[in-house]
mmCIF file of C-alpha atoms and ligand atoms in Angstrom:
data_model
loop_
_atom_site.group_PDB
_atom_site.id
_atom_site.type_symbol
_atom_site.label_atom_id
_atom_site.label_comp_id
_atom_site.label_asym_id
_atom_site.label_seq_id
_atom_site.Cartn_x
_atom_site.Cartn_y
_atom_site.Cartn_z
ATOM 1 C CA UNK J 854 -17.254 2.549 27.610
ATOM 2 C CA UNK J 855 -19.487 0.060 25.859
ATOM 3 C CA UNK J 856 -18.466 -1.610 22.719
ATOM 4 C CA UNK J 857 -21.667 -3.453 21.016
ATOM 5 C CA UNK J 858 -20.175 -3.302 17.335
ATOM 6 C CA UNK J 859 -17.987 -5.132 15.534
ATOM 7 C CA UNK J 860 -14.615 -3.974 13.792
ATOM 8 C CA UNK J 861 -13.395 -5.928 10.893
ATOM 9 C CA UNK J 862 -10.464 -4.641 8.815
ATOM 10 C CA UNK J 863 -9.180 -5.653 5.247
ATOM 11 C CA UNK J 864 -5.660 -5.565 5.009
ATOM 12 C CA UNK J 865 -2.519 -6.121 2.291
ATOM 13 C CA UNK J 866 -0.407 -4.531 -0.283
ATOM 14 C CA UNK J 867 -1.093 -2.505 -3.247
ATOM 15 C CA UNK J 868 -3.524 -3.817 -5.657
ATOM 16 C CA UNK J 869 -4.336 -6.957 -3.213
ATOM 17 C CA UNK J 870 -8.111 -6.166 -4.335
ATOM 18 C CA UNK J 871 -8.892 -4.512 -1.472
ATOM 19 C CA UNK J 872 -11.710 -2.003 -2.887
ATOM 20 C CA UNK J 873 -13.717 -4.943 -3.963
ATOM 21 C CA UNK J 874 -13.618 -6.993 -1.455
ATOM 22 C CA UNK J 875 -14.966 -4.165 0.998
ATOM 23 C CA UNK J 876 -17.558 -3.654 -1.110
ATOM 24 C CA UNK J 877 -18.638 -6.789 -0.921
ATOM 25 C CA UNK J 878 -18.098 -7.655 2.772
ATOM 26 C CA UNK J 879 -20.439 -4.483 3.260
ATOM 27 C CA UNK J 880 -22.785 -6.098 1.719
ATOM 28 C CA UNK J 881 -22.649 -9.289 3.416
ATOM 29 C CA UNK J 882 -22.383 -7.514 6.866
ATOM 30 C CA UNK J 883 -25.631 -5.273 5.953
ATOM 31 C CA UNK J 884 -27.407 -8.239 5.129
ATOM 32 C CA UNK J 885 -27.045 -9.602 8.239
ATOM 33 C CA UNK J 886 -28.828 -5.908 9.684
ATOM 34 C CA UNK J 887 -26.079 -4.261 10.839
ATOM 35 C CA UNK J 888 -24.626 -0.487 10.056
ATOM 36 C CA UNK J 889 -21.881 -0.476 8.434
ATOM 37 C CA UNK J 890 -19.648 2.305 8.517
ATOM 38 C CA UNK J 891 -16.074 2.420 6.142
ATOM 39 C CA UNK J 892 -12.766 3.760 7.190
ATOM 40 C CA UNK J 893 -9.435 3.910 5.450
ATOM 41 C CA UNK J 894 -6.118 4.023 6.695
ATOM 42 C CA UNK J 895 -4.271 6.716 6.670
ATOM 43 C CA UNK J 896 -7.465 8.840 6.502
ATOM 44 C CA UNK J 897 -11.585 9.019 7.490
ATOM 45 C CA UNK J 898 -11.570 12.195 9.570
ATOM 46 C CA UNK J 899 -10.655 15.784 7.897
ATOM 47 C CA UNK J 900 -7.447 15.890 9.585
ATOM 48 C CA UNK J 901 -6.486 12.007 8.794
ATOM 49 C CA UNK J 902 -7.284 12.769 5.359
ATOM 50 C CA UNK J 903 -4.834 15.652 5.362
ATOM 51 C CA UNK J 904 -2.026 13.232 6.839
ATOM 52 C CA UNK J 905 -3.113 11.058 3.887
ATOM 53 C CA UNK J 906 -2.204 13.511 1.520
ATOM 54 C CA UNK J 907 1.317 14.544 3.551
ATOM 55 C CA UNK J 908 2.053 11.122 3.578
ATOM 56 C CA UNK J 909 1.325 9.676 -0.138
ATOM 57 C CA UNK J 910 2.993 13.136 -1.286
ATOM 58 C CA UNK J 911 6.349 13.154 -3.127
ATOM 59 C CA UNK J 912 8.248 15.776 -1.419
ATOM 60 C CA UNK J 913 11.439 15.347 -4.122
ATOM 61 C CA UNK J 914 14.576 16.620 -2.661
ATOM 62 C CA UNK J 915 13.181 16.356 0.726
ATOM 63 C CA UNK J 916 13.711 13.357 2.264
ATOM 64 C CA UNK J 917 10.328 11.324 4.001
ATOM 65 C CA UNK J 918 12.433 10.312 7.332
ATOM 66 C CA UNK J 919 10.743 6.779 8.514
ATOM 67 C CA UNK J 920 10.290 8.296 11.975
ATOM 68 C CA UNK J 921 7.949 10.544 10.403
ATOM 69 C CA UNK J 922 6.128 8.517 8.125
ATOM 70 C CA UNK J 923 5.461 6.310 11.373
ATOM 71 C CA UNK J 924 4.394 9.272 13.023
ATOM 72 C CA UNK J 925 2.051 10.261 10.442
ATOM 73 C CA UNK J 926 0.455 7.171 10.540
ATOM 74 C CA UNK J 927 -0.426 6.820 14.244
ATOM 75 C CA UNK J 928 -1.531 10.661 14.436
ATOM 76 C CA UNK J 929 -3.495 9.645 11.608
ATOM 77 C CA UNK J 930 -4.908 6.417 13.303
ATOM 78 C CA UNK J 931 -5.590 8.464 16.762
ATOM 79 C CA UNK J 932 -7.687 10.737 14.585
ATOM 80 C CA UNK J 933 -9.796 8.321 13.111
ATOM 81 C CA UNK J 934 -10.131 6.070 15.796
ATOM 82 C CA UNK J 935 -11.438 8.740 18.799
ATOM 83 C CA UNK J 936 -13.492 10.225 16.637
ATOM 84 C CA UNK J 937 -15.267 7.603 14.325
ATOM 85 C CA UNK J 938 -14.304 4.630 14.900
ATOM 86 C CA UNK J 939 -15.213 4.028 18.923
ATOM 87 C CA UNK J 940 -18.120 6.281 18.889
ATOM 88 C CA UNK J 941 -19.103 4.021 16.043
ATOM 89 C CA UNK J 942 -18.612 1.065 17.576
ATOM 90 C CA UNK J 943 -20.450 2.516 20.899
ATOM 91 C CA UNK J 944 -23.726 3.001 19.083
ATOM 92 C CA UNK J 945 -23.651 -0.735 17.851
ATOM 93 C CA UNK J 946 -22.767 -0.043 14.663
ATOM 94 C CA UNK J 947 -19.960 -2.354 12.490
ATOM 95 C CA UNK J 948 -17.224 -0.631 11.764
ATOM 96 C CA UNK J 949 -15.342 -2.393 8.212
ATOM 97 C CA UNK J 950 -11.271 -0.505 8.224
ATOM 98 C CA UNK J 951 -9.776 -0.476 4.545
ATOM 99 C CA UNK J 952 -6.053 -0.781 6.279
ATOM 100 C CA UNK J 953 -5.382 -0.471 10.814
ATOM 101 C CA UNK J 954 -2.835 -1.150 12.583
ATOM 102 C CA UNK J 955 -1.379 -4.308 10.909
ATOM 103 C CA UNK J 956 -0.466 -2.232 7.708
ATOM 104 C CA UNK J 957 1.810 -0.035 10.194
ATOM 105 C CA UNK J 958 3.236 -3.901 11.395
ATOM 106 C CA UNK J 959 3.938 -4.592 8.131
ATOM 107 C CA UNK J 960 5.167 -1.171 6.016
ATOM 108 C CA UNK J 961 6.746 0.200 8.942
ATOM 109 C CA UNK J 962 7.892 -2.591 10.889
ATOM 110 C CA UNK J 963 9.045 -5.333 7.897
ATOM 111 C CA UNK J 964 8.846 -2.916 4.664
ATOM 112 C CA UNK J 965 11.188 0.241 6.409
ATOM 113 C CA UNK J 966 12.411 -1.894 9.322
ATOM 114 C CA UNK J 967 12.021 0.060 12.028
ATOM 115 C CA UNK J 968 12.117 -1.644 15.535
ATOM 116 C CA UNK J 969 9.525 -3.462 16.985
ATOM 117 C CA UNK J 970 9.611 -2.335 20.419
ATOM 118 C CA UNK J 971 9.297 1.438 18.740
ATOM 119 C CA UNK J 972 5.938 0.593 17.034
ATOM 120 C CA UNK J 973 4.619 -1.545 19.572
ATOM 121 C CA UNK J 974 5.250 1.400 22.183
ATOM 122 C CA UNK J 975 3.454 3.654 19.642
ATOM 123 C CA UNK J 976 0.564 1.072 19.031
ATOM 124 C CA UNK J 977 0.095 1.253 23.091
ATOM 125 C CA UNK J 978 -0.078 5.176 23.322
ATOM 126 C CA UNK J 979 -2.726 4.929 20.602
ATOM 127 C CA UNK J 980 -4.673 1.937 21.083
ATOM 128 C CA UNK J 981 -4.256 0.429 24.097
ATOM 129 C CA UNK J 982 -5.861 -2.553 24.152
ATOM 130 C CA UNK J 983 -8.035 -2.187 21.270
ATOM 131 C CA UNK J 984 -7.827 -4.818 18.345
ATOM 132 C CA UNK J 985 -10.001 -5.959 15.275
ATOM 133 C CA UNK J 986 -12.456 -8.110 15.754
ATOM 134 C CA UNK J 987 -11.887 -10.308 12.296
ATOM 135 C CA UNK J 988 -8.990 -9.260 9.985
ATOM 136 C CA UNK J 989 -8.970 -10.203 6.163
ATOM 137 C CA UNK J 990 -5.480 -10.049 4.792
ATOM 138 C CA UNK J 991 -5.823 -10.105 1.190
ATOM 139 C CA UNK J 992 -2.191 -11.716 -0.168
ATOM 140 C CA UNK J 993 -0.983 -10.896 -3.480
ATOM 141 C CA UNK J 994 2.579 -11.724 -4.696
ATOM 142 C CA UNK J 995 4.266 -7.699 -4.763
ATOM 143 C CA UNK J 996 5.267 -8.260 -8.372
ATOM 144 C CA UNK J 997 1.968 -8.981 -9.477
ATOM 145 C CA UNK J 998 -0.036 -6.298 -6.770
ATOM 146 C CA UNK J 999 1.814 -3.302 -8.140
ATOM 147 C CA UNK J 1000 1.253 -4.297 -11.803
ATOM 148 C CA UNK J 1001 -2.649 -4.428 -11.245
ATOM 149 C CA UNK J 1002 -2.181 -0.959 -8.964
ATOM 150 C CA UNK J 1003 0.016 0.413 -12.036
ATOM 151 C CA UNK J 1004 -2.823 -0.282 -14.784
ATOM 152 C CA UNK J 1005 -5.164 1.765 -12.510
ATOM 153 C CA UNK J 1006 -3.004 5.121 -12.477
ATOM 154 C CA UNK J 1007 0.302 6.607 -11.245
ATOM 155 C CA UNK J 1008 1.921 5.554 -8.083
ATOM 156 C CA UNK J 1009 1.912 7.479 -5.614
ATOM 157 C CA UNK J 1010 5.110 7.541 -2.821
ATOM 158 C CA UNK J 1011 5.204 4.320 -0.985
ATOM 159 C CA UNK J 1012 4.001 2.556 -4.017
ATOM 160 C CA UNK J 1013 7.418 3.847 -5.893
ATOM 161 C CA UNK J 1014 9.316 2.250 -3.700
ATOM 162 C CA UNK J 1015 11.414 -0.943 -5.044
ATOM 163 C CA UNK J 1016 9.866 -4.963 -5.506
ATOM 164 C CA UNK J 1017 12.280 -5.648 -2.217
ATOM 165 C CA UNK J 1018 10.338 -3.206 0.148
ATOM 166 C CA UNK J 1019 6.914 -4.867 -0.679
ATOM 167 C CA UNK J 1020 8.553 -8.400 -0.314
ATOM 168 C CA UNK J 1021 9.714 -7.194 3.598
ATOM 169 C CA UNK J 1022 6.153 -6.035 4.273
ATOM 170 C CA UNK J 1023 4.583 -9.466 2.802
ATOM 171 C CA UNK J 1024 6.666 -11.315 4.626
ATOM 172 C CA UNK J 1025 6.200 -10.015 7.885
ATOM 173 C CA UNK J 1026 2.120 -9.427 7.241
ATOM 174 C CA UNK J 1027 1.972 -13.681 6.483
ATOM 175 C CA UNK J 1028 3.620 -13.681 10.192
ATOM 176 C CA UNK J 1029 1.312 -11.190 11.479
ATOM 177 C CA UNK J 1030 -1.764 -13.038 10.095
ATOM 178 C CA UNK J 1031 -0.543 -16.681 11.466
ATOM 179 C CA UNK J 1032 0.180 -15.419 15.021
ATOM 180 C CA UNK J 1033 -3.784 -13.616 15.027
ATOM 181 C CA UNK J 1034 -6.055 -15.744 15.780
ATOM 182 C CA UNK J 1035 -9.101 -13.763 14.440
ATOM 183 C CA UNK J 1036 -7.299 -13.049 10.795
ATOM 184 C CA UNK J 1037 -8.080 -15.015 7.877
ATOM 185 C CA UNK J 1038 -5.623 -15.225 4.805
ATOM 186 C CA UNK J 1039 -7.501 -14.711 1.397
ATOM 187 C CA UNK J 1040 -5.108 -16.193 -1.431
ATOM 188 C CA UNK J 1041 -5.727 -13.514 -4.087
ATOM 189 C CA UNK J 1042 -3.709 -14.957 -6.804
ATOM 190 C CA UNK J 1043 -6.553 -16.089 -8.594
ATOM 191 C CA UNK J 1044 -9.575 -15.017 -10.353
ATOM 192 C CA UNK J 1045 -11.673 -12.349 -9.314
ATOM 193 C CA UNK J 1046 -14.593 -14.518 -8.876
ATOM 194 C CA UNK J 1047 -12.401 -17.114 -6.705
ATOM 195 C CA UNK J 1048 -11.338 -14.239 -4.484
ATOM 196 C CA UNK J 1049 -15.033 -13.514 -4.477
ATOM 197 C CA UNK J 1050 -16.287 -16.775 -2.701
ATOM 198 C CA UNK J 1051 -13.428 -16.924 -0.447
ATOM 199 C CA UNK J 1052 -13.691 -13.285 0.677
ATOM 200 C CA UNK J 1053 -17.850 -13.962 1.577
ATOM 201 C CA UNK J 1054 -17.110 -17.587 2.900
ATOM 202 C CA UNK J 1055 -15.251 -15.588 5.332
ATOM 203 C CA UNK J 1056 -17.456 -13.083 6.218
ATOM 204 C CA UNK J 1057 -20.211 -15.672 6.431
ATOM 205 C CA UNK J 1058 -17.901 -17.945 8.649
ATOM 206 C CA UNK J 1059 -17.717 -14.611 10.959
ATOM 207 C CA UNK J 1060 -21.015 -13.615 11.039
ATOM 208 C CA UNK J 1061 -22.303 -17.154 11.695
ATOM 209 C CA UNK J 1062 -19.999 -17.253 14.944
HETATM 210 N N1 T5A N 2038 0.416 2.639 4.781
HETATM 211 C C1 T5A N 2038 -0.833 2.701 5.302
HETATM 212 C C2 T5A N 2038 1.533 2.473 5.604
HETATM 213 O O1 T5A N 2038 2.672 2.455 5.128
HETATM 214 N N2 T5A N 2038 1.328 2.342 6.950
HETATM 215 C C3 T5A N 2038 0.093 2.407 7.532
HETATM 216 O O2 T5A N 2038 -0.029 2.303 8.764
HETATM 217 C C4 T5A N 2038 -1.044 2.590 6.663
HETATM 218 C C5 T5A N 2038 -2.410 2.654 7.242
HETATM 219 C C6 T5A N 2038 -2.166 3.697 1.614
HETATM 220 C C7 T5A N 2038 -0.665 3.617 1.566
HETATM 221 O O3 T5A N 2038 -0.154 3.880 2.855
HETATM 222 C C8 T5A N 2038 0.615 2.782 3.316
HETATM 223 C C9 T5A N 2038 0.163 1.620 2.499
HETATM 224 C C10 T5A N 2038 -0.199 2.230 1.167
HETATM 225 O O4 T5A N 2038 0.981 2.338 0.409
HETATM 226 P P1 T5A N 2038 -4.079 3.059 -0.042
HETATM 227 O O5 T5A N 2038 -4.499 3.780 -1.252
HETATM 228 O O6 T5A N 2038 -5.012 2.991 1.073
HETATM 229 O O7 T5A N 2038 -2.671 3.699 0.360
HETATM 230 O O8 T5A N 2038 -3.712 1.584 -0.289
HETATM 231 P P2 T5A N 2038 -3.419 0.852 -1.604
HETATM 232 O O9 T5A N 2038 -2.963 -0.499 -1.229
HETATM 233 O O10 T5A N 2038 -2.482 1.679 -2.434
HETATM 234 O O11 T5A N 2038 -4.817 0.731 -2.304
HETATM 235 P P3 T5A N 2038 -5.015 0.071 -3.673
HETATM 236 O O12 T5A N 2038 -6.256 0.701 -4.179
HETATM 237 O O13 T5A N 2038 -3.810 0.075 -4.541
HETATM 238 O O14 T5A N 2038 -5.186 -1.442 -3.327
HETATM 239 P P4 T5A N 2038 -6.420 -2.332 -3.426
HETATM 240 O O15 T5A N 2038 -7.611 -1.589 -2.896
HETATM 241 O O16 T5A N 2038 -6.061 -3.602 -2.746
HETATM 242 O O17 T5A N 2038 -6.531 -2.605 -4.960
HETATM 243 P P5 T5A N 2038 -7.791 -2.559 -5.862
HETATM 244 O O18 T5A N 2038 -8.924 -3.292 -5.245
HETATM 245 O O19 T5A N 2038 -8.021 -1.141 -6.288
HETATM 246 O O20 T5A N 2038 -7.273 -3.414 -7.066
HETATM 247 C C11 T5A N 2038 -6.311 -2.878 -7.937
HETATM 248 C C12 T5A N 2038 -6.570 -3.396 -9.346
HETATM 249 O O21 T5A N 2038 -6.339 -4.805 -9.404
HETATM 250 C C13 T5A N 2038 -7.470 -5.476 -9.959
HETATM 251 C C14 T5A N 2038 -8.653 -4.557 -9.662
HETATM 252 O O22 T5A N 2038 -9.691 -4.760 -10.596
HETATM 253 C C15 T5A N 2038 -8.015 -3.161 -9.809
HETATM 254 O O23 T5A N 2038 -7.975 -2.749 -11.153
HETATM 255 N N3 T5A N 2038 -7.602 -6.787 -9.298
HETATM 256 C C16 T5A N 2038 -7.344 -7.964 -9.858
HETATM 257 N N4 T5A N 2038 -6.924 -8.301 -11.096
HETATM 258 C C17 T5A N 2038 -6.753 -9.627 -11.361
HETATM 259 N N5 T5A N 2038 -6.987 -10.625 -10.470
HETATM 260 C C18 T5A N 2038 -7.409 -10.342 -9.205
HETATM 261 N N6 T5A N 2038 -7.619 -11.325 -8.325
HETATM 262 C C19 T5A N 2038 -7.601 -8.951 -8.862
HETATM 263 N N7 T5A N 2038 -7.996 -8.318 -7.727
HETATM 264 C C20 T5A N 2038 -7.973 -6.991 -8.002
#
């Protein structure tokens, strides 16, 4: 197999400012003449999209076990990659991932605590040895994230959980971005237009390399 493409993926908690700044490393990337195609995590195939909806779903008296949540995820992520994301990438085109693997590191792993060795062996039954290209992680404090994701509607499951869960998966996503050497940390405590310029400095910084 033949990968000519590029796969960059955006990455952080609720409310981070995700949405926008896909949009606008779309743009950047299309500039620069390439295809862009957009995933999300879980999702981007008919039957990821289905786990999407499983998985976001309050099931009230029955209890989401965090085996199956993890489970969910990676059947979702086998899905989408297979079927989009290295055919995608096999035809030269750029492939930009609203969430991949690291969100599973991070929810998962810090936020629900399950063991490493569990998700990593999960990780290499799906994966192998594929990996991003370039990773944004877009860092919000929790507190402030899931006020901004609040004033745009309900919450769904995983955002109901408590201000300690979202601390866990910060945490451990800063340690995930400093030991990856192709992810760049976007400080989104700050305006809009700040995050802007630092999300397309980025981008730029990528494509120039
Ligand atoms: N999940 C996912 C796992 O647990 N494991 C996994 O392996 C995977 C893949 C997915 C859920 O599943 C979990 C994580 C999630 O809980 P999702 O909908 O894809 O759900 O992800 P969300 O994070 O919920 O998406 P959001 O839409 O909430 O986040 P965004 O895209 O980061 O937020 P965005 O851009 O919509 O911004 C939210 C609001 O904040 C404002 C925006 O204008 C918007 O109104 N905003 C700012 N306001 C002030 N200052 C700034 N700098 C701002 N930036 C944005």
């Amino acid at each position: 197999m033949h990968i000519s493409g590029k796969f960059i993926v955006i990455e952080g908690l609720e409310g981070a400012g995700k949405s926008s700044a896909v949009a606008i490393l779309t743009q950047s990337i299309q500039a620069a003449g390439h295809i862009v195609i957009n995933t999300r995590e879980p999702g981007g195939t008919a039957m990821a999209e289905a786990i999407r909806d499983v998985v976001k779903h309050d099931w009230h008296d029955e209890k989401v076990t965090v085996e199956a949540e993890l489970l969910l995820m990676y059947a979702a992520r086998a899905q989408l990659v297979q079927n989009v994301i290295l055919p995608n990438l096999e035809k030269g085109h750029w492939v930009l991932g609203d969430r991949h693997d690291m969100s599973s590191q991070a929810y998962q792993g810090g936020g629900r605590q399950i063991d490493q060795s569990m998700i990593e062996n999960l990780r290499a039954i799906t994966l192998k040895d594929f990996r991003p290209d370039f990773t944004l992680y877009m860092d919000v404090e929790p507190k402030e994230g899931l006020k901004r994701a609040k004033g745009r509607g309900e919450l769904d499951r995983i955002e109901q959980e408590d201000v300690s869960f979202f601390e866990r998966t910060r945490e451990r996503y800063l340690l995930l971005a400093q030991q990856d050497k192709n992810c760049v940390v976007i400080n989104t405590m700050q305006s809009i237009k700040a995050v802007h310029n630092d999300v397309e400095l980025a981008i730029n910084q990528f494509l120039e390399s």
